[in-house]
Short mmCIF file of C-alpha atoms in Angstrom, two decimals:
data_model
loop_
_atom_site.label_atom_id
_atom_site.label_comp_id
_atom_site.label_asym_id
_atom_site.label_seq_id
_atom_site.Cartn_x
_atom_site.Cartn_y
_atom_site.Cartn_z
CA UNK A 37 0.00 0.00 0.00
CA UNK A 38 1.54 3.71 -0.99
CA UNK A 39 0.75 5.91 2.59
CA UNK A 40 1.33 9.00 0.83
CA UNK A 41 -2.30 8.84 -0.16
CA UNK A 42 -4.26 6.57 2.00
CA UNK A 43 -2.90 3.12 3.75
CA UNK A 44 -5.29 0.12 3.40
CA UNK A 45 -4.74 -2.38 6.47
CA UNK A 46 -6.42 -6.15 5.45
CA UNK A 47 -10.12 -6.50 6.66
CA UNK A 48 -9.58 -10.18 7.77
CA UNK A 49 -12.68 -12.68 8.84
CA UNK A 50 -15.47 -10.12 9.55
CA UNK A 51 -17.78 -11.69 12.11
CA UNK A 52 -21.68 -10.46 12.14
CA UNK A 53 -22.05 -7.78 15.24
CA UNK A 54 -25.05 -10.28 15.41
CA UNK A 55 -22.57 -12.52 17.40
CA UNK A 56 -21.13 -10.46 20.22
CA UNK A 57 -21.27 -12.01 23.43
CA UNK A 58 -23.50 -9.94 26.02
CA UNK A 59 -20.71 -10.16 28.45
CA UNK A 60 -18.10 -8.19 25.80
CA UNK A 61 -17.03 -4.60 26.38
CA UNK A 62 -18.15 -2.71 23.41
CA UNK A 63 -15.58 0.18 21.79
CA UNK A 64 -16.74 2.47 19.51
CA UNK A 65 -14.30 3.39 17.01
CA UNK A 66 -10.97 1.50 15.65
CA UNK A 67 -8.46 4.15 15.62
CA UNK A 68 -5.16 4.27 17.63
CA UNK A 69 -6.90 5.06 20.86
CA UNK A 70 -9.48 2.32 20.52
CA UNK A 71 -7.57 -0.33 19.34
CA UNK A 72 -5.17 0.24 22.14
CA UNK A 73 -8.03 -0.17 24.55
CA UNK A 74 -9.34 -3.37 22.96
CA UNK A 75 -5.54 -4.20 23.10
CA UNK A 76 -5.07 -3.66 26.51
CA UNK A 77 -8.29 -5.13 27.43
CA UNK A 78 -7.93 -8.36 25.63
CA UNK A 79 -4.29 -8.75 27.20
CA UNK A 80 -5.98 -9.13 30.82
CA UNK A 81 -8.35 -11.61 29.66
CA UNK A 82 -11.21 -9.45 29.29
CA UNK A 83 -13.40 -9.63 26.14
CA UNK A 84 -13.86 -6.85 24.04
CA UNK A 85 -15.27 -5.81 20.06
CA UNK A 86 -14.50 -2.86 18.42
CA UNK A 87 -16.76 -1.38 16.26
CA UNK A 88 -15.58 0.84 13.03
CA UNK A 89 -17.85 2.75 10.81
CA UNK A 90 -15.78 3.16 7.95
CA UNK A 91 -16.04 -0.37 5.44
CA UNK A 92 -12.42 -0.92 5.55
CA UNK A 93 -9.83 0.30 8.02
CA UNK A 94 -7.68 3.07 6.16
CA UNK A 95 -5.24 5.54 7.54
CA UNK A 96 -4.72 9.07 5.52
CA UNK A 97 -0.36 9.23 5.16
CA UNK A 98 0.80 10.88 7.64
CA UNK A 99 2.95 11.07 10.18
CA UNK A 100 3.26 10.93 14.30
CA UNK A 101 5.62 10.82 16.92
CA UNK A 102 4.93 8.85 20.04
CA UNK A 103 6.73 10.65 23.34
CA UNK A 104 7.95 8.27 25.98
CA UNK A 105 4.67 8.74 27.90
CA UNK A 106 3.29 6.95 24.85
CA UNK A 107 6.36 4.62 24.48
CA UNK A 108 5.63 3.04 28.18
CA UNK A 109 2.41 2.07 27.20
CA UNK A 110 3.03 0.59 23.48
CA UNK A 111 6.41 -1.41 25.19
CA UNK A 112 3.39 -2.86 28.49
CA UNK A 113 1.19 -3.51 25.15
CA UNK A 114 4.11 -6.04 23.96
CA UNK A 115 4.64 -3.92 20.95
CA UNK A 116 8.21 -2.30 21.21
CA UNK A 117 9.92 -4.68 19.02
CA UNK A 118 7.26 -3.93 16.20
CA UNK A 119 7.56 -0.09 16.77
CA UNK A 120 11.38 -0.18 16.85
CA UNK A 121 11.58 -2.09 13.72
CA UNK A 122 8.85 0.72 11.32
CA UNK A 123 10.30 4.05 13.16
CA UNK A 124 12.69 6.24 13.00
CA UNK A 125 15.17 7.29 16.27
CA UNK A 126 15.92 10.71 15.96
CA UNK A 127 18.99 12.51 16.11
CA UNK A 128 18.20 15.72 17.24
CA UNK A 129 15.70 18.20 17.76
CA UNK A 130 15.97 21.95 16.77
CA UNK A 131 14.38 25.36 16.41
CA UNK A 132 14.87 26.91 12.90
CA UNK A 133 14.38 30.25 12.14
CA UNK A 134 11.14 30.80 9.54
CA UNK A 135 13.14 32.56 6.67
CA UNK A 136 17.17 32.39 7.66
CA UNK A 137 17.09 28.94 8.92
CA UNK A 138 18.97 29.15 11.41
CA UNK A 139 18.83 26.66 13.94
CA UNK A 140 19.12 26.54 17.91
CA UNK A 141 19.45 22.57 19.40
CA UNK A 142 16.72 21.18 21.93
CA UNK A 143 19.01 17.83 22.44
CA UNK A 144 20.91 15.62 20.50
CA UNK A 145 20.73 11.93 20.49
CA UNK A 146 24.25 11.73 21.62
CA UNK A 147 24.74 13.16 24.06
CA UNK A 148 21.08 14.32 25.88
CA UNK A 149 19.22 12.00 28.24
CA UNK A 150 16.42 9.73 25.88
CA UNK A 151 13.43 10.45 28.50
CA UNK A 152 11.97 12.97 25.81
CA UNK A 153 13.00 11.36 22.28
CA UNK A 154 10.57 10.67 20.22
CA UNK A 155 9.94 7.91 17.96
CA UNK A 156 8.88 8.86 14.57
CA UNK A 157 6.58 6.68 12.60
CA UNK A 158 3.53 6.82 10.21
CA UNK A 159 -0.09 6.62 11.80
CA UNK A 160 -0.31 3.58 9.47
CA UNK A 161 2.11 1.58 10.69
CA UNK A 162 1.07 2.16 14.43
CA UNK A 163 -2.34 1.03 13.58
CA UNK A 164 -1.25 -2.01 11.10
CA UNK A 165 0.40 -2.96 14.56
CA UNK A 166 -2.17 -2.26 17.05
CA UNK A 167 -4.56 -4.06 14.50
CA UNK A 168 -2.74 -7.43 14.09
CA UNK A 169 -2.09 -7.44 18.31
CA UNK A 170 -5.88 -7.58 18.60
CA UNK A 171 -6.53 -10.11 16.04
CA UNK A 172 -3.78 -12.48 17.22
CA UNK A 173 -5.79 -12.19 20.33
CA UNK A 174 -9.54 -12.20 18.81
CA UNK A 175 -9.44 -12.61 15.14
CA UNK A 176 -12.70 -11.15 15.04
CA UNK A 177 -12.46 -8.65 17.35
CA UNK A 178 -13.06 -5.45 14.58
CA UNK A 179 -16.01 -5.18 13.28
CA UNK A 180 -16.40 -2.57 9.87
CA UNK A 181 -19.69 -1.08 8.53
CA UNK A 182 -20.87 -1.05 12.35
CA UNK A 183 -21.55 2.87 12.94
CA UNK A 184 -22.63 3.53 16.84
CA UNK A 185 -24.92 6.29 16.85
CA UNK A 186 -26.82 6.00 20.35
CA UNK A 187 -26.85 4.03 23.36
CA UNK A 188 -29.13 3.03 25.87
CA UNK A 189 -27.88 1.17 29.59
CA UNK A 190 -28.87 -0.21 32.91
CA UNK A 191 -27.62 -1.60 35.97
CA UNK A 192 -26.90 -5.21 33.93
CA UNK A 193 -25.57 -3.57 30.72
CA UNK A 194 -25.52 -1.48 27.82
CA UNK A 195 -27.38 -1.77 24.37
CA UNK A 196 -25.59 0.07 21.62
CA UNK A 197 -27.22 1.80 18.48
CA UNK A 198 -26.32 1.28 14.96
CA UNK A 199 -26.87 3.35 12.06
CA UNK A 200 -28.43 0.58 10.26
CA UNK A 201 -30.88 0.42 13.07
CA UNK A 202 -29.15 -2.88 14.44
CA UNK A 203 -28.96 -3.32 18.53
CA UNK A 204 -26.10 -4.90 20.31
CA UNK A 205 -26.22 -5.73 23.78
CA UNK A 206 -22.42 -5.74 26.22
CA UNK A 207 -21.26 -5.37 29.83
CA UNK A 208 -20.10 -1.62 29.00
CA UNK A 209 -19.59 1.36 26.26
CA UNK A 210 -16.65 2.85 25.55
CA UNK A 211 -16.58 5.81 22.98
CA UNK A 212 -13.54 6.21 21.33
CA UNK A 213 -15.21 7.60 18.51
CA UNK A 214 -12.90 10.73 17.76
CA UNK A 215 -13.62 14.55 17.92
CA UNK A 216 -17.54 13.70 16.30
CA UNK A 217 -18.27 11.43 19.23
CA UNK A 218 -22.07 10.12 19.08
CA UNK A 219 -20.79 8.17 22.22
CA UNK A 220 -19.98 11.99 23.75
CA UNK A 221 -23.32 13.43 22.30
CA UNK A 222 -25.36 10.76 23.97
CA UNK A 223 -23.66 11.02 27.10
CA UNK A 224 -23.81 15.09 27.37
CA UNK A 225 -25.59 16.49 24.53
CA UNK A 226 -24.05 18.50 21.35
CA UNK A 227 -20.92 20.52 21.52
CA UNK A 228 -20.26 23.16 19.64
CA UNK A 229 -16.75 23.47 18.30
CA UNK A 230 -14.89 26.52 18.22
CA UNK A 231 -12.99 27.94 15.11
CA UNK A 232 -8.98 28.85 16.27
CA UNK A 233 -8.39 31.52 12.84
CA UNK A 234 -5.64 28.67 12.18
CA UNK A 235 -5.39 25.90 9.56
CA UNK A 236 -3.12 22.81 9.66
CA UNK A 237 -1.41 21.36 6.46
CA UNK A 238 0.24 17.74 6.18
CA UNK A 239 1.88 15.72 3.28
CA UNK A 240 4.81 13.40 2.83
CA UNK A 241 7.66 13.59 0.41
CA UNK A 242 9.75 11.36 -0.59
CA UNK A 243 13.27 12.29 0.64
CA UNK A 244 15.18 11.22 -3.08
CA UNK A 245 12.97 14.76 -4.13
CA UNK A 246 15.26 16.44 -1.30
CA UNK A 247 18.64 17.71 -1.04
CA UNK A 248 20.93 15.78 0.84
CA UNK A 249 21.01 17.85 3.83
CA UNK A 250 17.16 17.58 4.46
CA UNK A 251 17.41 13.95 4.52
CA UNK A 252 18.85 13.57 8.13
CA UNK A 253 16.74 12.30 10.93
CA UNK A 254 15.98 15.30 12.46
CA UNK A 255 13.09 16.81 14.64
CA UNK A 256 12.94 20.58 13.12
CA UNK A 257 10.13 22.83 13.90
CA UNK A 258 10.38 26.05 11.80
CA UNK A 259 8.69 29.01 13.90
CA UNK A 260 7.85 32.71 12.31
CA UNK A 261 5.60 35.56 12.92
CA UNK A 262 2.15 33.40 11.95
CA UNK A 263 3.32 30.28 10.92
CA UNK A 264 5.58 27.48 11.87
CA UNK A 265 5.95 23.78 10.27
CA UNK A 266 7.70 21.02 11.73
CA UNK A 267 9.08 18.06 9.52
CA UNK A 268 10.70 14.40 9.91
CA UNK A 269 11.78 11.60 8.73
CA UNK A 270 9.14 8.40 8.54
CA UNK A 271 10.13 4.97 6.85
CA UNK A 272 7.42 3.10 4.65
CA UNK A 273 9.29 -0.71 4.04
CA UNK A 274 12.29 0.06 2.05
CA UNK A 275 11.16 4.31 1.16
CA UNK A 276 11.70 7.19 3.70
CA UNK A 277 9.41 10.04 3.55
CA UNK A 278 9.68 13.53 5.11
CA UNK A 279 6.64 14.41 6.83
CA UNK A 280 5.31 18.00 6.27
CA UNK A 281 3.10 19.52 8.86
CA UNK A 282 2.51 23.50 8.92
CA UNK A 283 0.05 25.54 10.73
CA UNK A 284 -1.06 28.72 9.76
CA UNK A 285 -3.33 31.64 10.98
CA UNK A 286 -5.84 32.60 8.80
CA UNK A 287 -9.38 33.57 9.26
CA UNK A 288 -11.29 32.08 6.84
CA UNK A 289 -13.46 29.14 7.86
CA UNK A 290 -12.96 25.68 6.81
CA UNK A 291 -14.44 21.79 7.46
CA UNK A 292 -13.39 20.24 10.83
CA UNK A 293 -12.25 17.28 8.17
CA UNK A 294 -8.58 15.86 8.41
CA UNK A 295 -9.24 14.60 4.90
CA UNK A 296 -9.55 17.54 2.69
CA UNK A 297 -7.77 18.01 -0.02
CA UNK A 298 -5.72 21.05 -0.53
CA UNK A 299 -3.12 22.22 -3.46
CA UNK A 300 0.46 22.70 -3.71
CA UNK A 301 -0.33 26.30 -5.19
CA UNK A 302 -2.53 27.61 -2.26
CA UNK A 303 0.12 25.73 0.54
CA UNK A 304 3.18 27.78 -0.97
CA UNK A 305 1.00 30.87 -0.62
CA UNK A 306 0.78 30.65 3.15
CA UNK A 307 4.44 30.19 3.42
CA UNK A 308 5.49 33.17 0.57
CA UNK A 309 9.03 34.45 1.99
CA UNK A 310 9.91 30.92 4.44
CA UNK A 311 13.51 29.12 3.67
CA UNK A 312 13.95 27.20 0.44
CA UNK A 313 13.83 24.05 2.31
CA UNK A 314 10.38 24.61 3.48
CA UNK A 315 9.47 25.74 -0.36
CA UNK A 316 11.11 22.60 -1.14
CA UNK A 317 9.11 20.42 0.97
CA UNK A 318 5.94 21.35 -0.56
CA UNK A 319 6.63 21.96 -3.81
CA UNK A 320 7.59 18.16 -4.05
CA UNK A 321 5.05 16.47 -1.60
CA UNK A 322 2.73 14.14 -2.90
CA UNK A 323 -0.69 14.87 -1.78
CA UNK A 324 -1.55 17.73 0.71
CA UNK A 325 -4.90 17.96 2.75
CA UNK A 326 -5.65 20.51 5.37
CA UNK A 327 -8.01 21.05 7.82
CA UNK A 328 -9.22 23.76 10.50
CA UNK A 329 -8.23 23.37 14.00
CA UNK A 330 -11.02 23.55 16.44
CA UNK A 331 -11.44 23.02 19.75
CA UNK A 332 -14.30 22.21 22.44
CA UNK A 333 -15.14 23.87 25.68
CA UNK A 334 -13.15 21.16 28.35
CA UNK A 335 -15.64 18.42 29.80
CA UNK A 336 -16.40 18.35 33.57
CA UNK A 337 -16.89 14.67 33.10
CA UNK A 338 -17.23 12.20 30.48
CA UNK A 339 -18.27 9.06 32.71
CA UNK A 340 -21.78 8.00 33.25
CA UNK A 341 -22.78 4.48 35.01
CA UNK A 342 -21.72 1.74 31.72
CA UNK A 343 -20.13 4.44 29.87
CA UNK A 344 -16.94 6.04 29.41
CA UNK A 345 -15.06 8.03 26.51
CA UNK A 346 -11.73 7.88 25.99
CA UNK A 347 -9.02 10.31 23.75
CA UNK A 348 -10.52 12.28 21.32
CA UNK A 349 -13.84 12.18 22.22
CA UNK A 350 -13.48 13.37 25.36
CA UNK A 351 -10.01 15.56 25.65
CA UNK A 352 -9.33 16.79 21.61
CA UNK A 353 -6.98 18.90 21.42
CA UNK A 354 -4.83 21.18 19.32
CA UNK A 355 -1.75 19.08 17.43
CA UNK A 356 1.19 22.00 18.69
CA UNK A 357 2.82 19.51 21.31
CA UNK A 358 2.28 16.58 19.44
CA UNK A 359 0.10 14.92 22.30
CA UNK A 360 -3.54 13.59 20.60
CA UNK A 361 -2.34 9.89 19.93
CA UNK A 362 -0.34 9.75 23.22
CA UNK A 363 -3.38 10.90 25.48
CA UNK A 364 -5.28 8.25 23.82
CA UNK A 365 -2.72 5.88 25.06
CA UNK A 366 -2.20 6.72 28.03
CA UNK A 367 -6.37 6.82 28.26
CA UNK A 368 -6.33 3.25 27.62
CA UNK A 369 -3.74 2.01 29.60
CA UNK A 370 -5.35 3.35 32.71
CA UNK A 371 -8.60 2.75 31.59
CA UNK A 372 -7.87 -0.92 31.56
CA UNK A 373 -6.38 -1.15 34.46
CA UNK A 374 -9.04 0.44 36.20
CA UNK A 375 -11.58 -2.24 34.27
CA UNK A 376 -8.84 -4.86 35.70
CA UNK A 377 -9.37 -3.41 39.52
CA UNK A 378 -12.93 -2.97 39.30
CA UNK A 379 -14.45 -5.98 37.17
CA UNK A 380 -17.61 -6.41 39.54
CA UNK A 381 -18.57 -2.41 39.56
CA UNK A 382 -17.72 -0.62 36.10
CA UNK A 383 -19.58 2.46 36.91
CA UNK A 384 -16.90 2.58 39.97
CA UNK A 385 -14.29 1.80 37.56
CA UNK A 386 -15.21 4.16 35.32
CA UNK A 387 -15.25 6.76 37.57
CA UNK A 388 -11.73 6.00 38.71
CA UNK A 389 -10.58 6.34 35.41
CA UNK A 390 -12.29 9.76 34.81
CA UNK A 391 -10.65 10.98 38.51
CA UNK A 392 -7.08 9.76 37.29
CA UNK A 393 -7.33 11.56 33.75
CA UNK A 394 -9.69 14.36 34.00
CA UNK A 395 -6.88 16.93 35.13
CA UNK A 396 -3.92 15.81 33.03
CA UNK A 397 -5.27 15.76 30.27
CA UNK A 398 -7.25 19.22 31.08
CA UNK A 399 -3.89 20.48 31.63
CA UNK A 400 -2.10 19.39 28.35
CA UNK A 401 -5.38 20.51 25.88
CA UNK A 402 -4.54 24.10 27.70
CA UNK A 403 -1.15 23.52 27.20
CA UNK A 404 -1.30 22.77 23.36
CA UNK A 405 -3.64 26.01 23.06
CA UNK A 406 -0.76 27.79 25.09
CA UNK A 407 1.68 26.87 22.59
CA UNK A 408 0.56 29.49 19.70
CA UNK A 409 1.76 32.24 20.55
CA UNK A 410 4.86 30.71 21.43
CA UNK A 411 5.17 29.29 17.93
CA UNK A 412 3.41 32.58 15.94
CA UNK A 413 5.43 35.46 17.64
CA UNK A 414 5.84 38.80 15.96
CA UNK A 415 9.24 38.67 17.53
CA UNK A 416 10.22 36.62 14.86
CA UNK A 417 9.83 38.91 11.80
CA UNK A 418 13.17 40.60 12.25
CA UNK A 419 16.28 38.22 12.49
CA UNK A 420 17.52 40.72 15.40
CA UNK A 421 14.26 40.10 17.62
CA UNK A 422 14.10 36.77 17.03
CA UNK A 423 17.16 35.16 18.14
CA UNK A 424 16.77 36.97 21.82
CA UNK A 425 13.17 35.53 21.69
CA UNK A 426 14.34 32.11 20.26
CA UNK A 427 16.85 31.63 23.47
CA UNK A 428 14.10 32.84 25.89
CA UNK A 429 11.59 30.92 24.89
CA UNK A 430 13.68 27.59 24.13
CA UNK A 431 15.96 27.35 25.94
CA UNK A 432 16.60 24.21 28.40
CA UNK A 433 14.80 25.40 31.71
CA UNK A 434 12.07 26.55 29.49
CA UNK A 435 11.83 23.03 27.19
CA UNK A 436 12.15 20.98 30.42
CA UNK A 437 9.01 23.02 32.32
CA UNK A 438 7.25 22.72 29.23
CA UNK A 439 7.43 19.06 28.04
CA UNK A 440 9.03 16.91 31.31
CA UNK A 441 6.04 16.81 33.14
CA UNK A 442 3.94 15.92 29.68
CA UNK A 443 6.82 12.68 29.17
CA UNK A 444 7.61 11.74 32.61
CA UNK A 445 4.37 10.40 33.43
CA UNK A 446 3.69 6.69 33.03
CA UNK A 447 0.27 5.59 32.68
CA UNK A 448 1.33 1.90 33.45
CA UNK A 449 2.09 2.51 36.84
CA UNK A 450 0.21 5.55 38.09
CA UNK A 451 -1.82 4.49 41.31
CA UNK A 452 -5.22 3.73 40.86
CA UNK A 453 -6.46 6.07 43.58
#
């Protein structure tokens, strides 16, 4: 499969939602955070089915990095080995300056302590592998073409909705249904989203388009005055690709979609004036889409008797530390173990779970909405402001209060109370 467009994982034996056991924990949703539940879920011996909407399970190319907060949880999940062997280590991390380049270090490989190194892979290959975990547990654990749209629950269980007006019956709900929850809406109602006047960009490009020196495996996150782009290196089999992702300000409304499409011609516009190296990048990606960045007032609670939600569809959250895909890990991790504590009284469980997540991960959504002006600083327009600005803002005391606390916590061990 070619991820610069779309990656198509294998659908496998599809069993009718007809068959779920009563006694299974129902997940809505097969993306990274609810695979990783059913994951962890299934690895304690409790059954699970995940149910996807979409008729086959696809991934749009792109890239992600998973932090070491993420890291503990895919290496209790078993799945280090497979991680290690589709991602890149990298190097270093730097600052570069919007339109000189220049370029102030974060850490290097080499020499810095690896508690906040990320490893850099493509969303495709972390599903692919959270996918084939939970069939070599449950073959026919995912379930396609199976849309939750409403619930209904009791003391004795939960009866899930489908679009296609079937009913399923399990011991519990969990909503990992993204940003567009039904799960969420059923549990507290409609939520507005909120328009940020910003717009996010992504691609890939093949690195044999690049110059040499934009090949390395480096972590660089161009900042200027209302833009800044960060880029990597990702490896598809034998083919390494440099992921492109650049956020802009701009005030004209567009589709809470992370699938539109968007041209080469209208990216280069927002970044008229940046480096050649950032011209390069998108004048020889592949496919661009773009999307608007929203966000949702935060949730007082997202817990209620059967039902839970979990990552997205509880705690979304702006993409400027990088964070969306590790919450949902960490989400499941403790999730499960509260399931694993609390097998006779999910309600209780749940709860736990809501207590033990509700203010981290209120904390890092403000934290990622924190992080624009930091990136989009009118300090940067002259090259005589900026570097001042660039060794305030980044440099070690400041990275370390702003990302330690986010990586040093470990969701496999946190206590449960």
């Amino acid at each position: 499969m070619n991820p610069r467009e779309t990656a198509q994982l294998p659908s496998g034996d599809i069993m009718s939602i007809d068959q779920v056991k009563r006694t299974s924990v129902l997940i809505a949703g097969a993306g990274i955070g609810g695979l990783a539940m059913a994951l962890s879920l299934l690895r304690r011996g409790i059954d699970c089915d995940v149910f996807e909407q979409a008729s086959e399970l696809r991934e749009v190319g792109a890239g992600l990095w998973v932090s070491m907060n993420g890291v503990r949880v895919l290496r209790d999940l078993g799945l280090t080995e497979q991680v290690e062997q589709n991602c890149i280590a990298a190097e270093r991390r730097s600052i570069r300056l919007w339109n000189t380049g220049e370029t102030w270090s974060l850490y290097n490989r080499s020499s810095d302590a690896a508690r906040n190194q990320p490893y850099l892979l493509l969303r495709a290959h972390l599903l692919k592998i959270l996918v084939d975990g939970v069939r070599r547990l449950k073959a026919d654990a995912i379930h396609l073409n199976a849309h939750v749209v409403g619930f209904s629950q009791s003391d004795e269980g939960v009866r899930a909705q489908f679009a296609d007006g079937r009913e399923i019956e399990g011991r519990a709900l969990i909503g990992a249904d993204g940003s567009h929850s039904k799960v969420r809406t059923g549990l507290i109602g409609q939520i507005e989203s909120q328009y940020t006047n910003a717009i996010a960009w992504r691609g890939l490009v093949p690195v044999d388009r690049l110059e040499p020196h934009q090949r390395e495996p480096v972590v660089s996150t161009w900042i200027g005055p209302t833009a800044h782009v960060t880029a990597y290196p990702v490896r598809w089999q034998n083919t390494e690709l440099m992921t492109f992702s650049g956020q802009v300000d701009r005030n004209d409304w567009l589709l809470e979609s992370w699938s539109e499409k968007g041209s080469v011609e209208e990216c280069l516009k927002d970044f008229l004036g940046w480096h050649p190296d950032i011209i390069a990048l998108v004048s020889n990606v592949d496919s661009l889409h773009k999307w608007g960045l929203f966000v949702r007032p935060t949730l007082a609670g997202w817990s209620q008797g059967r039902v839970t939600l979990l990552g997205d569809a509880c705690h979304s959250m702006l993409p400027y530390l990088g964070q969306g895909v590790n919450m949902a890990l960490e989400d499941a991790s403790v999730l499960a173990r509260c399931f694993e504590q609390q097998p006779d009284d999910l309600a209780r469980a749940f709860q736990t779970y809501q207590s033990l997540r509700l203010d981290r991960t209120t904390r890092v959504v403000k934290s990622a909405a924190g992080m624009l002006p930091i990136f989009h600083n009118s300090a940067l327009c002259k090259a005589e402001t900026a570097g001042d600005y660039i060794r305030t803002q980044w440099a070690p005391e400041a990275t370390a209060a702003r990302y330690d606390w986010i990586y040093q916590y470990d969701a496999t061990a946190v206590p449960l109370h």
